Tab-separated table of C-alpha atoms in Angstrom:
chain	number	residue	atom	x	y	z
D	1	MET	CA	4.317	24.641	-34.102
D	2	ALA	CA	6.475	21.608	-35.011
D	3	SER	CA	4.797	18.257	-35.604
D	4	TRP	CA	6.406	16.667	-32.573
D	5	GLN	CA	5.068	19.484	-30.416
D	6	ILE	CA	1.578	18.866	-31.766
D	7	ILE	CA	1.875	15.143	-30.916
D	8	VAL	CA	3.089	15.876	-27.409
D	9	ALA	CA	0.334	18.447	-26.821
D	10	GLY	CA	-2.205	15.894	-28.070
D	11	VAL	CA	-0.899	13.189	-25.746
D	12	VAL	CA	-0.907	15.576	-22.772
D	13	GLY	CA	-4.448	16.642	-23.644
D	14	VAL	CA	-5.641	13.041	-23.757
D	15	ILE	CA	-4.086	12.361	-20.366
D	16	VAL	CA	-5.582	15.468	-18.773
D	17	VAL	CA	-9.043	14.701	-20.175
D	18	SER	CA	-8.793	11.106	-18.926
D	19	ILE	CA	-7.811	12.147	-15.418
D	20	VAL	CA	-10.551	14.842	-15.224
D	21	THR	CA	-13.191	12.421	-16.558
D	22	ASN	CA	-12.053	9.765	-14.092
D	23	VAL	CA	-12.235	12.222	-11.156
D	24	LEU	CA	-15.637	13.525	-12.134
D	25	SER	CA	-17.065	10.054	-12.571
D	26	GLN	CA	-15.951	9.144	-9.016
D	27	VAL	CA	-17.318	12.394	-7.516
D	28	LEU	CA	-20.578	12.699	-9.391
D	29	PHE	CA	-21.710	9.148	-10.014
D	30	ARG	CA	-21.784	7.194	-6.756
D	31	ASP	CA	-24.023	4.088	-6.675
D	32	PRO	CA	-25.624	3.730	-3.204
D	33	ASN	CA	-26.008	0.008	-3.809
D	34	LYS	CA	-22.260	-0.520	-4.103
D	35	PRO	CA	-19.596	-0.198	-1.443
D	36	PRO	CA	-17.661	3.088	-1.016
D	37	PHE	CA	-14.875	3.529	-3.551
D	38	VAL	CA	-11.255	4.374	-2.710
D	39	PHE	CA	-10.515	7.577	-4.631
D	40	TYR	CA	-7.774	7.466	-7.227
D	41	TRP	CA	-6.293	9.889	-9.717
D	42	ILE	CA	-4.806	7.875	-12.522
D	43	PRO	CA	-7.262	5.834	-14.661
D	44	TRP	CA	-6.701	2.034	-14.848
D	45	VAL	CA	-3.696	2.197	-12.429
D	46	GLY	CA	-5.993	3.108	-9.517
D	47	SER	CA	-4.563	2.296	-6.053
D	48	ALA	CA	-1.885	-0.075	-7.352
D	49	VAL	CA	1.031	1.896	-5.882
D	50	SER	CA	-0.277	2.343	-2.305
D	51	TYR	CA	-1.687	-1.195	-2.216
D	52	GLY	CA	1.500	-2.740	-3.617
D	53	MET	CA	3.842	-0.911	-1.267
D	54	ASP	CA	2.119	-1.932	1.950
D	55	PRO	CA	-1.187	-3.800	1.617
D	56	TYR	CA	-1.835	-3.923	5.369
D	57	LYS	CA	-1.422	-0.185	5.718
D	58	PHE	CA	-3.679	0.268	2.702
D	59	PHE	CA	-6.332	-2.012	4.253
D	60	GLU	CA	-6.225	-0.327	7.632
D	61	ASP	CA	-6.141	3.268	6.324
D	62	ASN	CA	-9.240	2.668	4.216
D	63	ARG	CA	-11.004	0.650	6.920
D	64	LYS	CA	-10.785	3.776	9.129
D	65	LYS	CA	-12.503	5.734	6.340
D	66	PHE	CA	-15.044	3.254	5.049
D	67	GLY	CA	-15.388	0.320	7.369
D	68	ASP	CA	-14.725	-3.310	6.628
D	69	VAL	CA	-16.121	-3.266	3.065
D	70	TYR	CA	-14.942	-0.991	0.290
D	71	THR	CA	-13.845	-1.201	-3.374
D	72	PHE	CA	-10.627	-0.040	-5.044
D	73	MET	CA	-9.218	-0.042	-8.555
D	74	LEU	CA	-6.194	-2.214	-9.219
D	75	LEU	CA	-4.762	-2.172	-12.776
D	76	GLY	CA	-8.124	-2.061	-14.470
D	77	ARG	CA	-9.846	-4.405	-12.031
D	78	LYS	CA	-12.393	-3.433	-9.411
D	79	LEU	CA	-11.741	-5.318	-6.142
D	80	THR	CA	-14.091	-5.213	-3.170
D	81	VAL	CA	-12.233	-5.801	0.091
D	82	ALA	CA	-14.112	-7.603	2.860
D	83	LEU	CA	-12.147	-7.437	6.107
D	84	GLY	CA	-12.332	-9.206	9.438
D	85	PRO	CA	-13.620	-12.724	10.212
D	86	LYS	CA	-16.981	-11.902	8.579
D	87	GLY	CA	-15.197	-10.709	5.461
D	88	ASN	CA	-13.090	-13.876	5.364
D	89	ASP	CA	-16.241	-15.977	5.634
D	90	PHE	CA	-17.969	-13.957	2.892
D	91	VAL	CA	-15.134	-14.430	0.411
D	92	LEU	CA	-13.679	-17.822	1.314
D	93	ASN	CA	-16.946	-19.581	2.039
D	94	ALA	CA	-18.887	-18.131	-0.876
D	95	LYS	CA	-20.733	-20.561	-3.125
D	96	LEU	CA	-18.923	-21.843	-6.159
D	97	ASN	CA	-21.532	-20.420	-8.496
D	98	SER	CA	-20.986	-16.982	-6.959
D	99	VAL	CA	-17.209	-16.609	-6.923
D	100	SER	CA	-14.280	-18.462	-8.462
D	101	ALA	CA	-10.596	-18.735	-7.565
D	102	GLU	CA	-9.960	-20.432	-10.918
D	103	ASP	CA	-11.299	-17.401	-12.815
D	104	ALA	CA	-9.175	-15.085	-10.673
D	105	TYR	CA	-5.841	-16.944	-10.918
D	106	SER	CA	-5.720	-19.363	-13.855
D	107	HIS	CA	-4.232	-16.852	-16.275
D	108	LEU	CA	-1.322	-16.396	-13.863
D	109	THR	CA	-0.770	-19.951	-12.656
D	110	THR	CA	-1.355	-22.065	-15.789
D	111	PRO	CA	1.776	-20.781	-17.627
D	112	VAL	CA	3.830	-21.735	-14.558
D	113	PHE	CA	2.283	-25.000	-13.395
D	114	GLY	CA	1.007	-26.263	-16.755
D	115	LYS	CA	-2.232	-27.507	-18.196
D	116	GLY	CA	-4.863	-29.659	-16.509
D	117	VAL	CA	-4.015	-28.982	-12.845
D	118	ILE	CA	-4.682	-26.578	-9.948
D	119	TYR	CA	-6.702	-23.714	-11.481
D	120	ASP	CA	-6.536	-24.979	-15.043
D	121	CYS	CA	-9.368	-27.442	-14.538
D	122	PRO	CA	-12.919	-27.411	-13.153
D	123	ASN	CA	-13.129	-26.968	-9.427
D	124	TYR	CA	-14.431	-30.476	-8.841
D	125	ARG	CA	-11.282	-31.823	-10.497
D	126	LEU	CA	-9.070	-29.672	-8.241
D	127	MET	CA	-10.854	-30.993	-5.196
D	128	GLU	CA	-10.087	-34.559	-6.290
D	129	GLN	CA	-6.471	-33.628	-7.021
D	130	LYS	CA	-6.140	-32.331	-3.468
D	131	LYS	CA	-7.598	-35.597	-2.225
D	132	PHE	CA	-4.995	-37.600	-4.195
D	133	ALA	CA	-2.192	-35.499	-2.670
D	134	LYS	CA	-3.363	-36.315	0.858
D	135	GLY	CA	-2.134	-39.862	0.296
D	136	ALA	CA	1.427	-38.584	0.733
D	137	LEU	CA	0.504	-36.448	3.724
D	138	THR	CA	-0.301	-39.148	6.303
D	139	VAL	CA	1.237	-39.768	9.727
D	140	ARG	CA	3.032	-42.800	8.280
D	141	ALA	CA	4.543	-40.607	5.576
D	142	PHE	CA	5.545	-37.886	8.021
D	143	GLN	CA	7.288	-40.475	10.205
D	144	SER	CA	9.479	-41.366	7.212
D	145	TYR	CA	10.011	-37.709	6.242
D	146	VAL	CA	11.553	-36.486	9.453
D	147	PRO	CA	14.847	-38.483	9.211
D	148	LEU	CA	15.082	-37.484	5.526
D	149	ILE	CA	14.735	-33.802	6.454
D	150	VAL	CA	17.377	-34.196	9.188
D	151	GLU	CA	19.730	-35.821	6.718
D	152	GLU	CA	19.206	-32.984	4.202
D	153	ILE	CA	19.859	-30.359	6.886
D	154	ARG	CA	23.177	-31.931	7.825
D	155	GLN	CA	24.243	-32.268	4.206
D	156	PHE	CA	23.328	-28.643	3.682
D	157	TRP	CA	25.521	-27.544	6.595
D	158	PHE	CA	28.365	-29.753	5.310
D	159	LYS	CA	28.136	-28.761	1.592
D	160	SER	CA	27.473	-25.052	2.099
D	161	PRO	CA	30.480	-23.540	3.812
D	162	GLU	CA	29.360	-20.077	2.714
D	163	PHE	CA	26.296	-20.439	4.964
D	164	PHE	CA	27.182	-22.495	8.068
D	165	GLY	CA	30.858	-23.340	7.942
D	166	GLY	CA	30.696	-26.603	6.043
D	167	ASN	CA	33.111	-29.282	7.150
D	168	SER	CA	35.512	-26.780	8.654
D	169	ASP	CA	33.588	-26.799	11.919
D	170	ARG	CA	33.862	-23.036	11.849
D	171	PRO	CA	32.674	-21.907	15.305
D	172	SER	CA	30.845	-18.781	14.146
D	173	GLY	CA	29.753	-16.822	11.126
D	174	ARG	CA	27.133	-14.684	9.402
D	175	THR	CA	24.475	-16.011	7.083
D	176	ASP	CA	21.986	-14.407	4.716
D	177	LEU	CA	18.759	-16.297	5.451
D	178	SER	CA	17.084	-14.975	2.313
D	179	VAL	CA	19.491	-17.136	0.304
D	180	ALA	CA	20.145	-20.086	2.613
D	181	LEU	CA	16.657	-21.050	3.739
D	182	PRO	CA	14.923	-21.062	0.295
D	183	GLN	CA	17.642	-23.528	-0.770
D	184	LEU	CA	17.231	-25.697	2.297
D	185	THR	CA	13.441	-25.776	2.123
D	186	ILE	CA	13.369	-26.794	-1.554
D	187	PHE	CA	15.972	-29.508	-0.870
D	188	THR	CA	13.961	-30.956	2.057
D	189	ALA	CA	10.609	-30.600	0.254
D	190	SER	CA	11.796	-32.268	-2.954
D	191	ARG	CA	13.470	-35.127	-1.070
D	192	THR	CA	10.463	-35.920	1.045
D	193	LEU	CA	7.514	-35.071	-1.200
D	194	GLN	CA	8.975	-36.198	-4.530
D	195	GLY	CA	11.753	-38.693	-3.866
D	196	LYS	CA	15.502	-38.992	-4.116
D	197	ASP	CA	15.590	-39.030	-7.936
D	198	ILE	CA	13.944	-35.570	-8.053
D	199	ARG	CA	16.071	-34.307	-5.151
D	200	ALA	CA	19.211	-35.249	-7.089
D	201	LYS	CA	18.199	-32.832	-9.840
D	202	PHE	CA	18.555	-29.876	-7.509
D	203	ASP	CA	22.325	-30.365	-7.305
D	204	GLU	CA	22.448	-29.342	-10.966
D	205	SER	CA	20.524	-26.647	-12.825
D	206	PHE	CA	17.060	-27.646	-11.691
D	207	ALA	CA	16.904	-25.060	-8.962
D	208	ASP	CA	17.691	-22.353	-11.497
D	209	LEU	CA	14.703	-23.471	-13.589
D	210	TYR	CA	12.453	-23.229	-10.551
D	211	HIS	CA	13.789	-19.708	-10.034
D	212	ASP	CA	12.758	-18.848	-13.600
D	213	LEU	CA	9.261	-20.280	-12.878
D	214	ASP	CA	9.096	-18.239	-9.713
D	215	ARG	CA	9.850	-15.055	-11.575
D	216	GLY	CA	6.709	-15.710	-13.679
D	217	PHE	CA	4.661	-14.765	-10.603
D	218	THR	CA	4.849	-10.964	-10.868
D	219	PRO	CA	2.232	-8.180	-10.748
D	220	VAL	CA	2.834	-7.540	-14.437
D	221	HIS	CA	2.068	-11.180	-15.242
D	222	PHE	CA	-1.126	-10.963	-13.189
D	223	VAL	CA	-2.301	-8.327	-15.684
D	224	PHE	CA	-0.444	-9.418	-18.832
D	225	PRO	CA	0.307	-13.162	-18.398
D	226	ASN	CA	2.016	-13.518	-21.780
D	227	ILE	CA	3.758	-10.162	-22.058
D	228	PRO	CA	6.711	-10.647	-24.446
D	229	ILE	CA	9.610	-9.868	-22.107
D	230	PRO	CA	12.694	-11.960	-21.222
D	231	ILE	CA	11.327	-13.331	-17.911
D	232	THR	CA	8.223	-14.565	-19.710
D	233	PHE	CA	10.308	-16.474	-22.264
D	234	LYS	CA	12.427	-17.951	-19.459
D	235	ARG	CA	9.273	-18.912	-17.557
D	236	ASN	CA	7.874	-20.742	-20.580
D	237	ALA	CA	11.134	-22.563	-21.275
D	238	ALA	CA	11.507	-23.539	-17.657
D	239	GLN	CA	7.968	-24.890	-17.405
D	240	LYS	CA	8.586	-27.240	-20.346
D	241	LYS	CA	11.974	-28.388	-19.059
D	242	VAL	CA	10.815	-28.984	-15.494
D	243	SER	CA	7.652	-30.800	-16.624
D	244	ASP	CA	9.697	-32.944	-19.018
D	245	THR	CA	12.101	-33.821	-16.202
D	246	TYR	CA	9.223	-35.046	-14.039
D	247	MET	CA	7.941	-37.014	-17.015
D	248	GLU	CA	11.314	-38.791	-17.302
D	249	VAL	CA	11.140	-39.765	-13.635
D	250	ILE	CA	7.552	-40.998	-14.038
D	251	ARG	CA	8.433	-43.100	-17.055
D	252	GLU	CA	11.438	-44.639	-15.240
D	253	ARG	CA	9.277	-45.494	-12.218
D	254	ARG	CA	6.675	-47.079	-14.447
D	255	ARG	CA	9.387	-49.105	-16.143
D	256	THR	CA	10.845	-50.427	-12.874
D	257	GLY	CA	7.502	-50.710	-11.095
D	258	ASP	CA	9.059	-49.384	-7.903
D	259	LEU	CA	6.411	-47.250	-6.209
D	260	SER	CA	7.362	-48.082	-2.627
D	261	GLU	CA	8.385	-44.637	-1.351
D	262	PHE	CA	5.834	-42.389	0.387
D	263	ASP	CA	6.015	-39.493	-2.023
D	264	LEU	CA	3.597	-37.481	-4.111
D	265	ILE	CA	4.734	-38.790	-7.464
D	266	ASN	CA	4.072	-42.391	-6.464
D	267	THR	CA	0.809	-41.456	-4.815
D	268	PHE	CA	-0.495	-39.812	-7.972
D	269	MET	CA	0.800	-42.629	-10.204
D	270	LYS	CA	-1.065	-45.194	-8.131
D	271	ASP	CA	-4.252	-43.407	-7.020
D	272	ALA	CA	-5.016	-40.465	-9.366
D	273	VAL	CA	-8.250	-41.765	-10.900
D	274	TYR	CA	-11.174	-39.348	-10.863
D	275	LYS	CA	-14.601	-40.408	-9.744
D	276	ASP	CA	-15.776	-40.573	-13.316
D	277	GLY	CA	-13.066	-43.169	-14.110
D	278	VAL	CA	-10.699	-40.819	-15.926
D	279	ARG	CA	-7.084	-41.212	-14.862
D	280	MET	CA	-4.767	-38.222	-14.607
D	281	SER	CA	-2.276	-38.245	-17.463
D	282	ASP	CA	1.433	-38.516	-16.722
D	283	ARG	CA	1.840	-34.933	-18.021
D	284	GLU	CA	-0.825	-33.712	-15.582
D	285	ILE	CA	0.950	-35.580	-12.764
D	286	ALA	CA	4.183	-33.900	-13.787
D	287	ASN	CA	2.572	-30.454	-13.847
D	288	MET	CA	0.953	-31.113	-10.438
D	289	GLN	CA	4.428	-31.698	-8.938
D	290	ILE	CA	5.450	-28.172	-10.047
D	291	GLY	CA	2.457	-26.583	-8.370
D	292	ILE	CA	2.766	-28.525	-5.135
D	293	LEU	CA	6.516	-28.000	-4.723
D	294	MET	CA	6.356	-24.309	-5.528
D	295	GLY	CA	3.468	-23.720	-3.202
D	296	GLY	CA	5.045	-25.582	-0.284
D	297	GLN	CA	8.563	-24.278	-0.797
D	298	HIS	CA	7.506	-20.608	-0.910
D	299	THR	CA	5.496	-20.719	2.308
D	300	SER	CA	7.974	-22.826	4.230
D	301	ALA	CA	10.931	-20.718	3.190
D	302	SER	CA	9.122	-17.539	4.209
D	303	THR	CA	7.948	-18.900	7.581
D	304	SER	CA	11.331	-20.452	8.435
D	305	THR	CA	13.112	-17.212	7.641
D	306	TRP	CA	10.751	-15.045	9.709
D	307	ALA	CA	10.973	-17.537	12.613
D	308	MET	CA	14.768	-17.555	12.582
D	309	LEU	CA	14.867	-13.757	12.541
D	310	HIS	CA	12.444	-13.421	15.492
D	311	LEU	CA	14.361	-16.051	17.478
D	312	GLY	CA	17.562	-14.138	16.748
D	313	ALA	CA	15.933	-11.157	18.413
D	314	ASP	CA	14.564	-13.174	21.364
D	315	LYS	CA	17.291	-15.077	23.157
D	316	GLU	CA	14.949	-16.177	25.940
D	317	ILE	CA	12.618	-18.095	23.566
D	318	GLN	CA	15.631	-19.488	21.659
D	319	ASN	CA	17.112	-20.866	24.933
D	320	ALA	CA	13.692	-22.219	25.993
D	321	LEU	CA	13.443	-24.110	22.700
D	322	TYR	CA	16.777	-25.789	23.397
D	323	GLU	CA	15.716	-26.696	26.922
D	324	GLU	CA	12.473	-28.144	25.519
D	325	GLN	CA	14.472	-30.308	23.113
D	326	VAL	CA	16.549	-31.672	25.995
D	327	ALA	CA	13.498	-32.279	28.180
D	328	VAL	CA	11.548	-34.114	25.499
D	329	CYS	CA	14.273	-35.911	23.535
D	330	GLY	CA	16.876	-36.516	26.276
D	331	GLU	CA	20.152	-34.917	27.296
D	332	ASN	CA	22.163	-36.542	24.523
D	333	LEU	CA	19.672	-35.219	21.931
D	334	PRO	CA	19.188	-38.387	19.869
D	335	GLU	CA	17.814	-38.259	16.365
D	336	LEU	CA	14.597	-36.230	16.127
D	337	THR	CA	11.421	-38.155	15.342
D	338	TYR	CA	7.915	-37.266	14.180
D	339	GLU	CA	6.663	-38.259	17.625
D	340	ASN	CA	9.072	-35.814	19.241
D	341	LEU	CA	7.644	-32.952	17.200
D	342	GLN	CA	4.190	-33.651	18.626
D	343	GLU	CA	5.592	-33.200	22.175
D	344	LEU	CA	7.240	-29.837	21.648
D	345	PRO	CA	4.516	-27.282	22.394
D	346	LEU	CA	6.784	-24.186	22.490
D	347	LEU	CA	8.291	-25.106	19.107
D	348	ASN	CA	4.820	-25.401	17.594
D	349	SER	CA	3.798	-22.141	19.266
D	350	VAL	CA	6.775	-20.408	17.626
D	351	ILE	CA	5.617	-21.622	14.203
D	352	ARG	CA	2.049	-20.619	14.972
D	353	GLU	CA	3.064	-17.172	16.169
D	354	THR	CA	5.265	-16.659	13.101
D	355	LEU	CA	2.378	-17.508	10.809
D	356	ARG	CA	0.144	-15.107	12.734
D	357	MET	CA	2.475	-12.185	12.250
D	358	HIS	CA	3.679	-13.138	8.785
D	359	PRO	CA	1.085	-15.099	6.847
D	360	PRO	CA	2.647	-15.950	3.451
D	361	LEU	CA	-0.222	-14.470	1.388
D	362	HIS	CA	-1.637	-11.064	2.257
D	363	SER	CA	-4.542	-11.170	-0.230
D	364	LEU	CA	-6.847	-13.969	-1.465
D	365	MET	CA	-8.892	-13.041	-4.509
D	366	ARG	CA	-11.994	-14.441	-6.199
D	367	LYS	CA	-13.709	-13.394	-9.409
D	368	ILE	CA	-17.456	-12.839	-9.182
D	369	ARG	CA	-19.421	-15.212	-11.414
D	370	SER	CA	-22.883	-13.937	-10.596
D	371	ASP	CA	-24.154	-10.839	-8.814
D	372	ILE	CA	-23.629	-11.341	-5.088
D	373	ALA	CA	-25.121	-9.459	-2.131
D	374	ILE	CA	-23.172	-8.739	1.046
D	375	ASP	CA	-25.198	-9.780	4.068
D	376	GLY	CA	-26.183	-6.986	6.406
D	377	THR	CA	-25.687	-4.281	3.783
D	378	ARG	CA	-27.496	-2.933	0.748
D	379	TYR	CA	-24.443	-3.672	-1.420
D	380	VAL	CA	-24.636	-5.894	-4.473
D	381	LEU	CA	-21.416	-6.739	-6.310
D	382	PRO	CA	-21.754	-7.340	-10.077
D	383	LYS	CA	-20.532	-10.265	-12.125
D	384	GLY	CA	-17.048	-9.709	-13.530
D	385	GLU	CA	-15.608	-7.765	-10.639
D	386	TYR	CA	-13.436	-9.251	-7.840
D	387	VAL	CA	-13.662	-9.776	-4.092
D	388	LEU	CA	-10.624	-9.890	-1.843
D	389	ALA	CA	-10.124	-11.390	1.621
D	390	ALA	CA	-7.131	-10.460	3.794
D	391	PRO	CA	-6.911	-13.129	6.526
D	392	GLY	CA	-3.795	-11.443	7.920
D	393	VAL	CA	-5.759	-8.374	9.003
D	394	PRO	CA	-7.564	-9.935	12.033
D	395	MET	CA	-4.355	-11.765	12.942
D	396	ILE	CA	-2.779	-8.380	13.800
D	397	ASP	CA	-5.941	-6.808	15.169
D	398	PRO	CA	-5.874	-6.015	18.919
D	399	GLN	CA	-9.536	-6.947	19.078
D	400	TYR	CA	-8.416	-10.584	18.768
D	401	PHE	CA	-4.731	-10.595	19.821
D	402	LYS	CA	-3.235	-8.593	22.651
D	403	ASP	CA	-0.114	-6.684	21.606
D	404	PRO	CA	-0.557	-8.056	18.069
D	405	LEU	CA	2.705	-6.628	16.661
D	406	THR	CA	4.790	-8.287	19.403
D	407	PHE	CA	6.277	-11.715	18.765
D	408	ARG	CA	5.035	-13.650	21.736
D	409	PRO	CA	4.816	-17.410	21.120
D	410	ARG	CA	3.681	-18.129	24.682
D	411	ARG	CA	0.361	-16.409	23.993
D	412	TRP	CA	-0.726	-19.754	22.461
D	413	GLU	CA	-0.224	-21.476	25.803
D	414	GLU	CA	-2.438	-18.880	27.443
D	415	THR	CA	-5.317	-18.725	25.001
D	416	ARG	CA	-6.446	-22.350	24.939
D	417	ASN	CA	-7.502	-21.556	21.335
D	418	ILE	CA	-9.717	-18.689	22.472
D	419	ILE	CA	-8.437	-15.164	21.792
D	420	ASN	CA	-8.765	-12.430	24.411
D	421	LEU	CA	-10.456	-14.906	26.752
D	422	ASN	CA	-10.329	-12.560	29.754
D	423	ASP	CA	-10.644	-9.330	27.856
D	424	SER	CA	-13.662	-7.123	27.430
D	425	SER	CA	-13.733	-7.924	23.711
D	426	GLU	CA	-15.915	-10.728	22.473
D	427	ALA	CA	-14.094	-14.051	22.626
D	428	ALA	CA	-13.229	-15.604	19.249
D	429	VAL	CA	-12.428	-19.274	18.866
D	430	ILE	CA	-9.460	-20.307	16.761
D	431	SER	CA	-10.517	-22.976	14.289
D	432	LYS	CA	-10.225	-23.987	10.667
D	433	GLY	CA	-13.597	-22.409	9.853
D	434	ALA	CA	-13.700	-19.306	7.649
D	435	LYS	CA	-15.040	-17.163	10.539
D	436	SER	CA	-11.890	-17.733	12.613
D	437	PRO	CA	-9.595	-14.726	13.150
D	438	TYR	CA	-6.595	-17.023	12.628
D	439	LEU	CA	-6.365	-18.387	9.085
D	440	PRO	CA	-2.715	-18.594	7.887
D	441	PHE	CA	-3.628	-21.517	5.602
D	442	GLY	CA	-6.849	-20.013	4.264
D	443	ALA	CA	-10.283	-21.574	4.606
D	444	GLY	CA	-13.094	-23.099	2.565
D	445	ARG	CA	-12.691	-25.310	-0.480
D	446	HIS	CA	-9.319	-23.771	-1.329
D	447	ARG	CA	-7.782	-24.183	2.117
D	448	CYS	CA	-4.153	-25.322	1.894
D	449	ILE	CA	-3.762	-29.052	2.501
D	450	GLY	CA	-0.103	-28.704	3.431
D	451	GLU	CA	-0.483	-27.418	6.986
D	452	GLN	CA	0.667	-30.615	8.699
D	453	PHE	CA	3.611	-31.037	6.346
D	454	ALA	CA	4.614	-27.401	6.936
D	455	TYR	CA	4.709	-27.963	10.678
D	456	VAL	CA	6.791	-31.117	10.173
D	457	GLN	CA	9.238	-29.485	7.768
D	458	ILE	CA	9.647	-26.134	9.596
D	459	GLY	CA	9.622	-27.848	12.993
D	460	THR	CA	12.415	-30.240	12.005
D	461	ILE	CA	14.471	-27.362	10.490
D	462	LEU	CA	14.098	-25.140	13.573
D	463	SER	CA	14.758	-28.027	15.968
D	464	ASN	CA	18.019	-28.913	14.286
D	465	PHE	CA	19.215	-25.324	14.155
D	466	VAL	CA	18.382	-24.836	17.876
D	467	ARG	CA	20.370	-28.032	18.659
D	468	GLU	CA	23.440	-26.995	16.647
D	469	PHE	CA	23.591	-23.184	16.910
D	470	THR	CA	22.795	-20.114	18.927
D	471	TRP	CA	22.268	-16.980	16.889
D	472	THR	CA	21.488	-13.290	17.115
D	473	LEU	CA	20.687	-10.508	14.684
D	474	PRO	CA	23.722	-8.447	13.517
D	475	PRO	CA	24.673	-5.660	15.954
D	476	GLY	CA	22.414	-2.625	15.661
D	477	SER	CA	19.824	-4.388	13.529
D	478	SER	CA	16.257	-5.517	14.189
D	479	VAL	CA	13.788	-7.847	12.532
D	480	PRO	CA	13.353	-6.552	8.944
D	481	THR	CA	10.158	-5.044	7.619
D	482	PRO	CA	8.131	-7.064	5.130
D	483	ASP	CA	8.745	-6.927	1.351
D	484	TYR	CA	5.427	-7.025	-0.512
D	485	SER	CA	6.849	-6.954	-4.050
D	486	SER	CA	6.426	-10.717	-4.623
D	487	MET	CA	3.470	-13.051	-4.294
D	488	VAL	CA	4.724	-14.361	-0.928
D	489	THR	CA	5.551	-11.904	1.877
D	490	LEU	CA	9.298	-12.064	2.588
D	491	PRO	CA	11.583	-9.998	4.804
D	492	ASN	CA	13.318	-7.045	3.246
D	493	LYS	CA	17.053	-7.481	2.850
D	494	PRO	CA	19.384	-7.667	4.584
D	495	CYS	CA	17.945	-10.461	6.688
D	496	ALA	CA	21.058	-12.003	8.203
D	497	ILE	CA	21.883	-13.756	11.406
D	498	VAL	CA	25.175	-14.076	13.316
D	499	TRP	CA	25.543	-17.674	14.500
D	500	THR	CA	27.732	-19.588	16.894
D	501	ARG	CA	28.033	-23.363	17.142
D	502	ARG	CA	27.041	-24.801	20.480
D	503	ARG	CA	29.887	-26.330	22.473
D	504	ILE	CA	29.962	-30.133	22.439
D	505	SER	CA	29.642	-30.154	26.206
D	506	GLU	CA	26.577	-27.978	26.025
D	507	LYS	CA	24.855	-30.423	23.681
D	508	LYS	CA	25.478	-33.460	25.894
């Protein structure tokens, strides 16, 4: 036998022995004090393929077999899923000494955001950082943001003829939302949250750098954060360049002393002093801007795209949104204001319904710091493993939402914040608490602080599109299925709309 044949036979033998050993260990050694385990054939890989292709199908298939609590293997990590409102509460409201988001995510996020912020610091520091950020998320700030967002939308239409006709006043066209809306949301978010000097950078190569940062959030980086491949090198270079750019802006603002705008950079420069008297460094402030803009842009781009697609498939709701604009703002449709947005219940129901059907994140993980028992069971989860909440599961569960897979914004007018009020199922109140069946922004200490800004940004974008255009999906197409290959759940391509400008007489 040739030497290469011996090597191949040896490798095959090792693989076979590993698989057999793995299977026997699952079949013969079951711990009654641990949740049921999802069977898998290939060691280390586990259920990565089925979970990665469609996590919601994976959750539901295994819930039918095991109930709301079970464990699966994901690329060498043991994750215990806890489904439903009780599962959300167990994971998202767990004590800090029991589970940790920082331990679960810091290896993935720190190379992208930078040192000293988000998950690269003790939890009490992150809680204070979130508090600092709220200074730029006030009603007064939102009132100033709406006209800036409107201005950005109009400039986007004018400067992007490939999307919406530009200055040609083209009466109709077709647009790929997967390209157009991520651009628009990052333009509007950077202008409002970070100021005109940062927004100006996005007309150059800055957006490409953010794209390189975004590509650092991949499943392979979750397991091997510093794997030596081209996208890792680009991620690292982009992080330094973007952080240095924010540093230049911070230095210039300190030089001029002009901190008058309501934006996050100014807020952190003025107020970011921790309770122990330590002030955030300028580098940490710069890194914080990366994390906030990436987090907000991803979720708003996703939600805006899904909303536009569903409205393209539902002409009745689209027309009702236009009529609501006229009724609230007046027949001549003057400039939209923050106060207008508060008086548009159908618009806000559209956003709410979109988030119900398409929450940006399908899984929220925590690493277990000390052995933790699951109430009502005999299960004890050991330190070093992971727990996973899936807030999107109850949001498409018929126990809580009638016809859950149907886009029906008016359900929010009917529920009065109580799901299945007149149904035989137990009523469930919609709230910000971790036991709520509706948690698109998470819950607990890590709940997203950007909910109000998201409604302002997305609401302003949708309002202006409804005023200017009518649109449908391309002939013969339907709302796309979700793409779960990235961190944020986006529509599969193609996700296009066919639009027509409203007649001038129609808008008066």
